[in-house]
Coordinates of C-alpha atoms in Angstrom, one line a residue:
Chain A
X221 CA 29.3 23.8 -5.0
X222 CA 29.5 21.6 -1.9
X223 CA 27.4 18.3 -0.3
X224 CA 26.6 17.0 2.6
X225 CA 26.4 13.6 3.6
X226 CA 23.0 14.2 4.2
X227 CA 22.9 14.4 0.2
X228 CA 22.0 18.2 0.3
X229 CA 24.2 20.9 -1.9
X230 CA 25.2 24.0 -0.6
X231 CA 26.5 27.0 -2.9
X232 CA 28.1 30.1 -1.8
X233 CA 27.3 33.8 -3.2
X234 CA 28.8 36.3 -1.3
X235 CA 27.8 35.2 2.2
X236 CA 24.8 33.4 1.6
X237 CA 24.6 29.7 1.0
X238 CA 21.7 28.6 -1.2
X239 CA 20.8 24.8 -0.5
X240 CA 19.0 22.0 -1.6
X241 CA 19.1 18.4 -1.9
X242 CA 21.0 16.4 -4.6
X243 CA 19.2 14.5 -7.7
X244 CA 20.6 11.2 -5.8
X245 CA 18.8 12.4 -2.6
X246 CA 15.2 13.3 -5.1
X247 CA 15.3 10.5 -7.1
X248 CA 15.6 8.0 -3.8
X249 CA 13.1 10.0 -2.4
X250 CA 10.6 9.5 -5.2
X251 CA 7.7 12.2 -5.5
X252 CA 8.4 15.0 -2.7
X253 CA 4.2 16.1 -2.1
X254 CA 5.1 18.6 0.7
X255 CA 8.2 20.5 1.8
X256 CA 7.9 22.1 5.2
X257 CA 10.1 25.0 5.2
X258 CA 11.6 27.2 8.1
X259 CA 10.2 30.5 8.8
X260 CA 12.5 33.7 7.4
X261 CA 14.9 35.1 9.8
X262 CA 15.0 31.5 11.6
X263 CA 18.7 30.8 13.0
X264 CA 20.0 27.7 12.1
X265 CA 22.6 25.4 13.5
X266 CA 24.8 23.1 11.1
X267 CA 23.8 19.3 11.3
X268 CA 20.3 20.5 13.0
X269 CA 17.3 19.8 11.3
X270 CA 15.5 22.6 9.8
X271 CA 13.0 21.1 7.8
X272 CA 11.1 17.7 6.3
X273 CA 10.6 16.3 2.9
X274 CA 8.0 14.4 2.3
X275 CA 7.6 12.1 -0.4
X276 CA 4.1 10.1 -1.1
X277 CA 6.4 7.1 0.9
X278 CA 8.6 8.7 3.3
X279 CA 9.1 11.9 5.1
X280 CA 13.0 13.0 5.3
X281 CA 14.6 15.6 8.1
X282 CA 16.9 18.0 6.4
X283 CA 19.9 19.2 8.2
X284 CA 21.6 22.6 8.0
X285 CA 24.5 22.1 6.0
X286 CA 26.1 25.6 7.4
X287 CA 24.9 27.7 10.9
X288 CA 23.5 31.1 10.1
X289 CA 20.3 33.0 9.5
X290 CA 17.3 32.3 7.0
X291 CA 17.1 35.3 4.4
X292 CA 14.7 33.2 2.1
X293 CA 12.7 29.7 1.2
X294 CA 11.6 28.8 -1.8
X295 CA 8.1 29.9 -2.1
X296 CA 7.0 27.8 -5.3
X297 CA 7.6 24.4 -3.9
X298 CA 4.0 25.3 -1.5
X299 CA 2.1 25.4 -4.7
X300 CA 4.6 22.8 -6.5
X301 CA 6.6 20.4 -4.3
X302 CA 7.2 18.6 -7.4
X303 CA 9.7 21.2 -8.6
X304 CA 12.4 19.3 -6.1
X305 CA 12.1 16.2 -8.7
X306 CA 12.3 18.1 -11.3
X307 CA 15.2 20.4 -11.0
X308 CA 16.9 19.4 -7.1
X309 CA 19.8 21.0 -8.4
X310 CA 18.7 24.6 -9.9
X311 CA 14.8 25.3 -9.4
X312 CA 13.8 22.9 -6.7
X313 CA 16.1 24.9 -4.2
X314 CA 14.8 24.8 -0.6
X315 CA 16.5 27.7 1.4
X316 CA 19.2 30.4 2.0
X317 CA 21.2 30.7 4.6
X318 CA 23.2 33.9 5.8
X319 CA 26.7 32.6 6.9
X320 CA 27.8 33.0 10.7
X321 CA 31.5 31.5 10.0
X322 CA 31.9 30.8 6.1
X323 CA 35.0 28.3 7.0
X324 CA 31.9 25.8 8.0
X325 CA 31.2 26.0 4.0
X326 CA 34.9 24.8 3.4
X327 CA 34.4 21.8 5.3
X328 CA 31.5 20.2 3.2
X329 CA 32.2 17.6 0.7
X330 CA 33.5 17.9 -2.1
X331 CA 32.1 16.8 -5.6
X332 CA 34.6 14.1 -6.0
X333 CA 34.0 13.1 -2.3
X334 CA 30.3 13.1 -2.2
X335 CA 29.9 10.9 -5.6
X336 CA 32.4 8.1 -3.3
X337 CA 29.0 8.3 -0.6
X338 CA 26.4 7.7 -3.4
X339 CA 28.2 4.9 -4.9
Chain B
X192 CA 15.6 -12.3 1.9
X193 CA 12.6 -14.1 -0.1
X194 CA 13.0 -13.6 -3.7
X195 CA 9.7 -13.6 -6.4
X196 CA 10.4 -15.5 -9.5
X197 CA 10.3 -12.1 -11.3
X198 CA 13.0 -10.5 -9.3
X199 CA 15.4 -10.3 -11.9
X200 CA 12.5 -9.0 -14.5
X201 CA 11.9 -6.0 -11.8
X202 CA 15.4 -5.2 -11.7
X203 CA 16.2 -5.0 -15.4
X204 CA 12.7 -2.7 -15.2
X205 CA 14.8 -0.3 -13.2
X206 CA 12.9 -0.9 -10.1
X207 CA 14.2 0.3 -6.7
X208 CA 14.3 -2.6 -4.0
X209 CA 13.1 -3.1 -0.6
X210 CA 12.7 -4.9 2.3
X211 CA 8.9 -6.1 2.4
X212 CA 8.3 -8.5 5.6
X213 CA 11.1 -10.8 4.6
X214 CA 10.5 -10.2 0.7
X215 CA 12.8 -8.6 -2.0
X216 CA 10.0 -6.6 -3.5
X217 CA 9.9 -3.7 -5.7
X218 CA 8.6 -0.4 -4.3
X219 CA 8.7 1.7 -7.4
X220 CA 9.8 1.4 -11.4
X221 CA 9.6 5.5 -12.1
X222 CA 7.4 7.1 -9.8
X223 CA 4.6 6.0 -7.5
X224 CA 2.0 9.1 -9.2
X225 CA 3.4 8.2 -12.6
X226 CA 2.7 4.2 -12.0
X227 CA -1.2 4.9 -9.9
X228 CA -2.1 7.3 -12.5
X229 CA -1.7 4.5 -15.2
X230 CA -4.1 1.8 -12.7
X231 CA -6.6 4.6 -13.0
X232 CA -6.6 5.3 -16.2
X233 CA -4.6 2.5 -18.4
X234 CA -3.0 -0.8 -16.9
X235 CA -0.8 -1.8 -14.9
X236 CA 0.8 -5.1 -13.3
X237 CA 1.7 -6.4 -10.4
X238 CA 3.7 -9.2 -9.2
X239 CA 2.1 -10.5 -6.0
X240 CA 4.2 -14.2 -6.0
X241 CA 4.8 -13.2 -1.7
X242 CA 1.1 -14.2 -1.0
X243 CA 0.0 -17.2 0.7
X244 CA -2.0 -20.0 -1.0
X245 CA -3.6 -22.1 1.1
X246 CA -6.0 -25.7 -0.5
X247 CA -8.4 -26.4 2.0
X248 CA -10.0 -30.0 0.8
X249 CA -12.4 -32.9 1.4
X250 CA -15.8 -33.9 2.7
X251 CA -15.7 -31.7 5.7
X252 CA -13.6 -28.3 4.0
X253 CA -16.6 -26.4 3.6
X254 CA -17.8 -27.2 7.7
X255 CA -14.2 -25.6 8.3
X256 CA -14.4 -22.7 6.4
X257 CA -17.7 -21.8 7.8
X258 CA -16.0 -22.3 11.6
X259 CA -12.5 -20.1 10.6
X260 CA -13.9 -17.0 8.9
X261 CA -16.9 -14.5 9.1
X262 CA -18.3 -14.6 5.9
X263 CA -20.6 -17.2 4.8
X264 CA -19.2 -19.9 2.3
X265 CA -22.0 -21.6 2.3
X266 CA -24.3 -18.9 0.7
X267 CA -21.4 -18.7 -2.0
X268 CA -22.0 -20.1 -5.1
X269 CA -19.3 -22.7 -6.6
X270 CA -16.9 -20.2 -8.4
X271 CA -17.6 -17.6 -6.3
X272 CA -15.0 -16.0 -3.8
X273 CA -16.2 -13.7 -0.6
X274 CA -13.4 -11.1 1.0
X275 CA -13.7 -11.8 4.5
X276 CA -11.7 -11.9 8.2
X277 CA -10.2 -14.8 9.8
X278 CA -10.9 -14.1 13.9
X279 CA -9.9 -15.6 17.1
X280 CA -12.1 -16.4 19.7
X281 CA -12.1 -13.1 21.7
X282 CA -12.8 -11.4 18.2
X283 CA -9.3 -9.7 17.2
X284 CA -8.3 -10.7 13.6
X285 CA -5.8 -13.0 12.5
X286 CA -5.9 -11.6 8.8
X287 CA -8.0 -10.8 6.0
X288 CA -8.4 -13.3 2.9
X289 CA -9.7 -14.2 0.3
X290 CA -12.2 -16.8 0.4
X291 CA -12.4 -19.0 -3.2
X292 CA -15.3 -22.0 -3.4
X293 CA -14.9 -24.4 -6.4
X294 CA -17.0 -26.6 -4.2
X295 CA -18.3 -27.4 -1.0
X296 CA -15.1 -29.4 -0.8
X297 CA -12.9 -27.6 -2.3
X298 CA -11.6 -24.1 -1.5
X299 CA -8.8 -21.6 -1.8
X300 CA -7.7 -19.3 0.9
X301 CA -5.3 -16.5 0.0
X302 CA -3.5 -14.9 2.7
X303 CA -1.4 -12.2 3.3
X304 CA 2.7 -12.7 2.9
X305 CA 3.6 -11.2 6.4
X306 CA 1.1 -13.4 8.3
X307 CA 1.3 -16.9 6.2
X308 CA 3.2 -19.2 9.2
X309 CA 1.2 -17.9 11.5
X310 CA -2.5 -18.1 9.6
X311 CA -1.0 -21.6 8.8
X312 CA -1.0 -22.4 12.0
X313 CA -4.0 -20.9 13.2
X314 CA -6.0 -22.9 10.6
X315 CA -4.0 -26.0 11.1
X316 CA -5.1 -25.6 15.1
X317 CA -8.7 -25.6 14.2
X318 CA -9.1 -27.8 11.6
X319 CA -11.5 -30.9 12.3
X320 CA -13.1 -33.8 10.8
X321 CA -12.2 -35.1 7.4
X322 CA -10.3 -32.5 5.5
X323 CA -6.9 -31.5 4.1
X324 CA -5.1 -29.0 4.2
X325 CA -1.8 -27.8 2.2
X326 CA 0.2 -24.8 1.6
X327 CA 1.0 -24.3 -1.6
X328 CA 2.8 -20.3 -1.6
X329 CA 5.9 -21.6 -2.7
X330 CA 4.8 -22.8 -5.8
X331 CA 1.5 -20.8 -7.0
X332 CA 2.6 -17.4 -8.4
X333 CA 0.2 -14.7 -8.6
X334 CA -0.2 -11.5 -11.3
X335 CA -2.8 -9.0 -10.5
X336 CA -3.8 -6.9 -14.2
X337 CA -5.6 -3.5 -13.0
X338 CA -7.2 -1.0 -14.8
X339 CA -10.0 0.2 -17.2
X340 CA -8.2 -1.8 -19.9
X341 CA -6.5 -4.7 -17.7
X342 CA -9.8 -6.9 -19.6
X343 CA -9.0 -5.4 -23.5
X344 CA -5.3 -6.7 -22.5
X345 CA -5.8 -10.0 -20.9
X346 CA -8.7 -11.3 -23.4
X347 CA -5.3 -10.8 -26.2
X348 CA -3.8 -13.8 -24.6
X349 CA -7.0 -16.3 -23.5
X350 CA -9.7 -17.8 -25.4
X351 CA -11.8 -17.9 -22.3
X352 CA -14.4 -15.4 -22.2
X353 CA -13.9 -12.8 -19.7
X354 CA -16.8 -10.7 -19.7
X355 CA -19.3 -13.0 -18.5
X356 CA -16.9 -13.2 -15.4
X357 CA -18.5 -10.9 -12.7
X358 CA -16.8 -9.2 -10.0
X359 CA -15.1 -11.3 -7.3
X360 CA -15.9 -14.6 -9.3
X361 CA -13.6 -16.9 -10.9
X362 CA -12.8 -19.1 -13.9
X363 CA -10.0 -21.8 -14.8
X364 CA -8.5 -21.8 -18.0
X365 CA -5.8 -20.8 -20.2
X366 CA -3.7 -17.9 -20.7
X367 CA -1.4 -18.4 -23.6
X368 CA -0.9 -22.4 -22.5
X369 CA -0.4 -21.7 -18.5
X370 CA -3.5 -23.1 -17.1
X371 CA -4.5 -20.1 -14.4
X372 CA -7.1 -19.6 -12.2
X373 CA -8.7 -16.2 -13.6
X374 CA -10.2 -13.9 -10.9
X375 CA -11.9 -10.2 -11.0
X376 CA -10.9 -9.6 -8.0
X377 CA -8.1 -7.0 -7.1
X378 CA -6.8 -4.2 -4.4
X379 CA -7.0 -1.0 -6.7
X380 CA -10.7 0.0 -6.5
X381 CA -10.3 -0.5 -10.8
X382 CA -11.5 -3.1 -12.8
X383 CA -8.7 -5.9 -13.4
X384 CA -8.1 -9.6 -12.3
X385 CA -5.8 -11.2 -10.5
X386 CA -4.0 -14.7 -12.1
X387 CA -2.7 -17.7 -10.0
X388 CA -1.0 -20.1 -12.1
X389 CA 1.9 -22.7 -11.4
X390 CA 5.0 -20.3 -10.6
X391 CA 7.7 -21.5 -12.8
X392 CA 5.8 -19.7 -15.7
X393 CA 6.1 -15.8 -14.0
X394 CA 8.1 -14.7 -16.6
X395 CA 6.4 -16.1 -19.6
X396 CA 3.1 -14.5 -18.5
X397 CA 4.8 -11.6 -17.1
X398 CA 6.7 -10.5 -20.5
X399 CA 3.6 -11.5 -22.8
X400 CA 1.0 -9.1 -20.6
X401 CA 3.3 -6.5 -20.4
X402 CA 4.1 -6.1 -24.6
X403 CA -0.2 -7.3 -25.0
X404 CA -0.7 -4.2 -22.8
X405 CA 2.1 -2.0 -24.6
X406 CA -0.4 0.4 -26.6
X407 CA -2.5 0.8 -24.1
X408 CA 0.1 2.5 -22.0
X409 CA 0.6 -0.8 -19.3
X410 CA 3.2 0.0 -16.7
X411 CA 4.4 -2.3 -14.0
X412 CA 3.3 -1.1 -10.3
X413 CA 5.5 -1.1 -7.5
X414 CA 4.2 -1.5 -3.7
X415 CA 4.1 2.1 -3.3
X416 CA 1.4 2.6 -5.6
X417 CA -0.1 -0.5 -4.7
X418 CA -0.3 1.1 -1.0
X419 CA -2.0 4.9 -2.6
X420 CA -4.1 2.4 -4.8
X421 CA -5.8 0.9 -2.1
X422 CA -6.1 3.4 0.4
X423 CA -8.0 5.6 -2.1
X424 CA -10.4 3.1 -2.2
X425 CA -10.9 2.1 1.2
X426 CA -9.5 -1.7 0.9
X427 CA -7.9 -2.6 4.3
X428 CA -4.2 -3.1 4.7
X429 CA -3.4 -5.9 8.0
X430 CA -0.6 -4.6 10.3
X431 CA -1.7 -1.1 9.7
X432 CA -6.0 -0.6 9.6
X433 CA -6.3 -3.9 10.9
X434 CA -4.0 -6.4 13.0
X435 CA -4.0 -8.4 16.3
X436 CA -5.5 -5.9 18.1
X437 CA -8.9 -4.9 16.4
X438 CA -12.2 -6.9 15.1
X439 CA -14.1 -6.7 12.6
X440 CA -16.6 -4.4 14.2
X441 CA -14.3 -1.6 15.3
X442 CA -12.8 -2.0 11.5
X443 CA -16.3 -1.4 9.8
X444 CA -16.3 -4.1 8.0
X445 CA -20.1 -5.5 9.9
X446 CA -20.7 -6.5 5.8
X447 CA -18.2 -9.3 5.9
X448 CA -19.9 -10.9 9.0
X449 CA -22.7 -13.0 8.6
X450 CA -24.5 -14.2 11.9
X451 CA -26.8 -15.6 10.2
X452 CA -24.5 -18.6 9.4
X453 CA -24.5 -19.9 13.0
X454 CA -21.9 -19.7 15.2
X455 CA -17.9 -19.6 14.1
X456 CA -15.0 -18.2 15.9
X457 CA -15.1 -15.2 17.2
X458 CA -18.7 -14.3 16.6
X459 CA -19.7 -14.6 20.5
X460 CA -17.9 -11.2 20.9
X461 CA -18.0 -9.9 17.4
X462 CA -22.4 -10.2 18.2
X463 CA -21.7 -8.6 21.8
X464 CA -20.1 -5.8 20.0
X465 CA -22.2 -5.0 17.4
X466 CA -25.1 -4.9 19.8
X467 CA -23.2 -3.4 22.7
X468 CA -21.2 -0.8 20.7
X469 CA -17.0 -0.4 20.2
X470 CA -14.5 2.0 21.8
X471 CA -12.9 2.7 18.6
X472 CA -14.2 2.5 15.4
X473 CA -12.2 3.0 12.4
X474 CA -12.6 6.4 10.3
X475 CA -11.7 8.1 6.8
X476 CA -10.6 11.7 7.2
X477 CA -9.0 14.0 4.9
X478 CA -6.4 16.9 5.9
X479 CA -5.7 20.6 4.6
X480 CA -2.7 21.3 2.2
X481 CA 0.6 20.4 4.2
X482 CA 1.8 17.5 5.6
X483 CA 0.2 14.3 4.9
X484 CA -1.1 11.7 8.0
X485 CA 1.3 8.8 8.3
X486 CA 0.8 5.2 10.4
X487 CA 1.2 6.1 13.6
X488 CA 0.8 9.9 14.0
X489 CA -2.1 10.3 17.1
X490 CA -5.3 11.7 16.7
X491 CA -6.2 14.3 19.2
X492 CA -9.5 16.1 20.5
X493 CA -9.2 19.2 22.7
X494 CA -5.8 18.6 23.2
X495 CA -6.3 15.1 24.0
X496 CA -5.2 12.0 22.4
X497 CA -8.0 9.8 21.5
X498 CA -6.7 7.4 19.2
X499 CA -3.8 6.7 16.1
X500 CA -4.1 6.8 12.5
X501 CA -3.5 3.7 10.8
X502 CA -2.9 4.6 7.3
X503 CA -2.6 8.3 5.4
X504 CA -0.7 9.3 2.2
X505 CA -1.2 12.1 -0.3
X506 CA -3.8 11.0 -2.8
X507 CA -2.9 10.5 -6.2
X508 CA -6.1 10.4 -7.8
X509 CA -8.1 12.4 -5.1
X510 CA -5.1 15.0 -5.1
X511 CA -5.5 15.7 -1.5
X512 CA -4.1 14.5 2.0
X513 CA -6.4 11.6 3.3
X514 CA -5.8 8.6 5.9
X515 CA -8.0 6.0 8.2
X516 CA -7.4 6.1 12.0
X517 CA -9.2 4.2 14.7
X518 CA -11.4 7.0 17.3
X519 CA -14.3 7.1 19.6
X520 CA -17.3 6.5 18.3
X521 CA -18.6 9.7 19.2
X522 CA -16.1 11.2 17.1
X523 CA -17.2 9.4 13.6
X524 CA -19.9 11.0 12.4
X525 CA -19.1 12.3 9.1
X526 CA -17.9 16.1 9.3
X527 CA -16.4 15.4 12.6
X528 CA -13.4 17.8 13.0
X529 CA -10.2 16.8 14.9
X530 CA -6.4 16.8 15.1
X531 CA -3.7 14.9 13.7
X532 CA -0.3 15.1 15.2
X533 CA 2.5 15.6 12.9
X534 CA 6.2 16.5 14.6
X535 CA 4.6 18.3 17.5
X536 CA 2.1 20.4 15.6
X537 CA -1.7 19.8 15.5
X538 CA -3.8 19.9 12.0
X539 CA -7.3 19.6 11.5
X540 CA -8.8 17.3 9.8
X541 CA -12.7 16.4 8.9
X542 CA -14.0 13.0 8.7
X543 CA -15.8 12.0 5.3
X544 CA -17.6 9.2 3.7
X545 CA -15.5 6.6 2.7
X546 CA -14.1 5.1 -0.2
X547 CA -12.4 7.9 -0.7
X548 CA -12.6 7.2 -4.4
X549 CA -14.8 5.1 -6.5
X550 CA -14.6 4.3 -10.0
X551 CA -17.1 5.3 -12.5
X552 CA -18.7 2.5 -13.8
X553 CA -20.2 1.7 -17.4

């Protein structure tokens, strides 16, 4: 697994990246009431925004953490935005990327260097 | 950054930070749902030690009050407080306070934290006649105990009756041995009362409400909540649904302006307006599933942008996307549909009776 230092993850699978944002980035956010997600089969750009979190408080950009093409969202945060609190990491997922160039995935952050960013 | 005498109490509590007009205050403990849910149906507390106090005293105080603010002190009662706006002359509002009569020559003013030099000042400037006039903010600290049980809770730690205390009256007297001025007043749309007492006691009060109120489920409530908590119910926020730039009038709030008292400042235009009519007049909408309405967004008709919302937020209680924003007053009826603006993308929403939520009462 990888990070950003927008405080997303990014995990690769073959060549699609699944990503969402870190428990640091959910629990400073607070409550997330609303995730607007791309549409499927938008093309991305790496450090673009492709999406906002909102939480009852704030409303966040996220930012591709890789370039490529959206194969899927997660469809159960419309019902249950909530689920990005409760599980950031696993089943509060936000999208899926299709890789142009996986080498962009080997320059994300590691574990190690992404904890130094949160401290 | 100002600091609360209960700063280091919130941060042993957990409670994230912020930057609130010059104050260190907390925002949240655990969660801004988790902490309104409790207001609405427990307890919860709130340490509000940023707001201004201001003594207004001697033969000529209540002349004063009557000249600075809209409501009408003189049809209070001693022991009674009024909720009213302090104007200027061409009608805009200085801030919103609250208004507290011991006597016609005697009278607390509380004022909001962001605007206490300048409402100092303002007062200061208009003052006449035989009166005095001191800020005491500094040294008056100020617990507000909300919720259906907030009276259970507080009546564990006083031997003065609180019942018999209606809604936005006061009483003195003691709570364990501070001697507090004790209000039912608040800015939760829930029962509660608010405590002013001498500040050096925050955390004795503090820590003895909090373990009185520890079966009942109390939790301490951040300014997030505190923001959802009051926009549910309709209770104005300055800087946001009202500021510098509106009146009374165009605010809805013709209830807390009394021509009746004579003249005062301000009411020359405030009369011309309410007999003339406004050019904005401030609403309560609600929005579809999706993004919620934030301070700021604009408000557009037919493609046209006919005004700003002032506050929105997802709503707790209400479970749904609501907000206020100032628009024409042909566009307020209730059931009224037009746009909000979010990130380039229009969505409707419907005007409806406001407050969006009141409590049940017994």
């Amino acid at each position: 697994m990888r990070f950003t230092k927008e405080h997303e993850w990014a995990k690769l699978d073959g060549n699609v990246v699944t990503v969402g944002i870190t428990e640091y980035a959910a629990h400073q956010l607070g409550d997330v009431v609303f995730v607007e997600l791309p549409a499927n089969g938008s093309k991305l750009t790496i450090g673009k925004t492709f999406g906002t979190i909102e939480s009852v408080k704030t409303v966040s950009d996220m930012y591709a953490p890789v370039s490529g093409e959206v194969v899927e969202t997660n469809s159960e945060l419309e019902g249950n935005p909530a689920l990005v609190n409760e599980s950031p990491m696993d089943a509060g997922w936000i999208v899926k990327i299709k890789v142009a160039d996986s080498k962009e995935y080997d320059t994300l952050l590691s574990e190690a260097d992404y904890k130094k960013i949160c401290e | 950054m100002n600091k609360t005498p209960l700063c280091a109490v919130h941060e042993k509590l957990g409670a994230r930070m912020i930057d609130f007009s010059g104050w260190y205050m907390p925002v949240q403990y655990t969660s801004i749902i988790e902490e309104h849910n409790a207001v609405r149906e427990a307890a919860g507390l709130f340490d509000l030690f940023h707001m201004g106090e201001f003594w207004l005293t001697g033969p000529d105080a209540l002349k004063n009050v009557q000249k600075i603010v809209t409501q009408d002190a003189e049809a209070l009662s001693d022991r009674q407080i009024a909720y009213t706006p302090m104007c200027r002359p061409d009608g805009s509002i200085v801030d919103d306070l609250l208004v507290y009569r011991w006597n016609a020559e005697k009278f607390l003013l509380v004022v909001n934290a962001s605007n206490i030099e300048k409402d100092y000042n303002w007062i200061k400037s208009q003052l006449e006649g035989d009166v005095k006039f001191d800020n005491q903010s500094n040294n008056t600290g100020l617990i507000a105990i909300q919720g259906p049980q907030a009276e259970a809770i507080l009546q564990k730690l006083t031997r003065q009756r609180l019942k018999p205390i209606k809604f936005y009256w006061f009483t003195s007297g003691k709570v364990l041995d501070v001697e507090c001025i004790i209000s039912r007043t608040g800015y939760t749309g829930e029962e509660g009362f608010e405590l002013y007492y001498p500040a050096e006691h925050s955390e004795k009060l503090w820590n003895a409400l909090m373990e009185a109120g520890k079966e009942a489920g109390i939790k301490p409530i951040g300014l997030g909540a505190r923001d959802t908590l009051r926009l549910e119910a309709r209770l104005m926020l300055y800087g946001n649904d009202i500021s510098d730039n509106t009146t009374p009038i165009e605010a809805n709030l013709n209830w807390t302006v009394k021509f009746n008292k004579g003249a005062f400042t301000g009411s020359d235009v405030l009369k011309k307006q309410k007999e003339q009519g406004v050019s904005k007049t401030l609403v309560g909408f609600e929005l579809g599933k999706g993004p919620a309405a934030r301070h700021g967004y604009p408000i557009v008709k037919d493609g046209k942008t006919v005004g700003e919302v002032t506050s929105g937020t997802m709503a707790p209680t209400l479970k749904k996307n609501i907000g206020l924003g100032y628009v024409p007053p042909a566009l307020s009826a209730i059931g009224t549909v037009f746009d909000i603006e979010i990130r380039g993308k229009n969505y409707p929403a419907t005007v409806i009776e406001t407050p969006f939520y009141t409590r049940a009462r017994s």
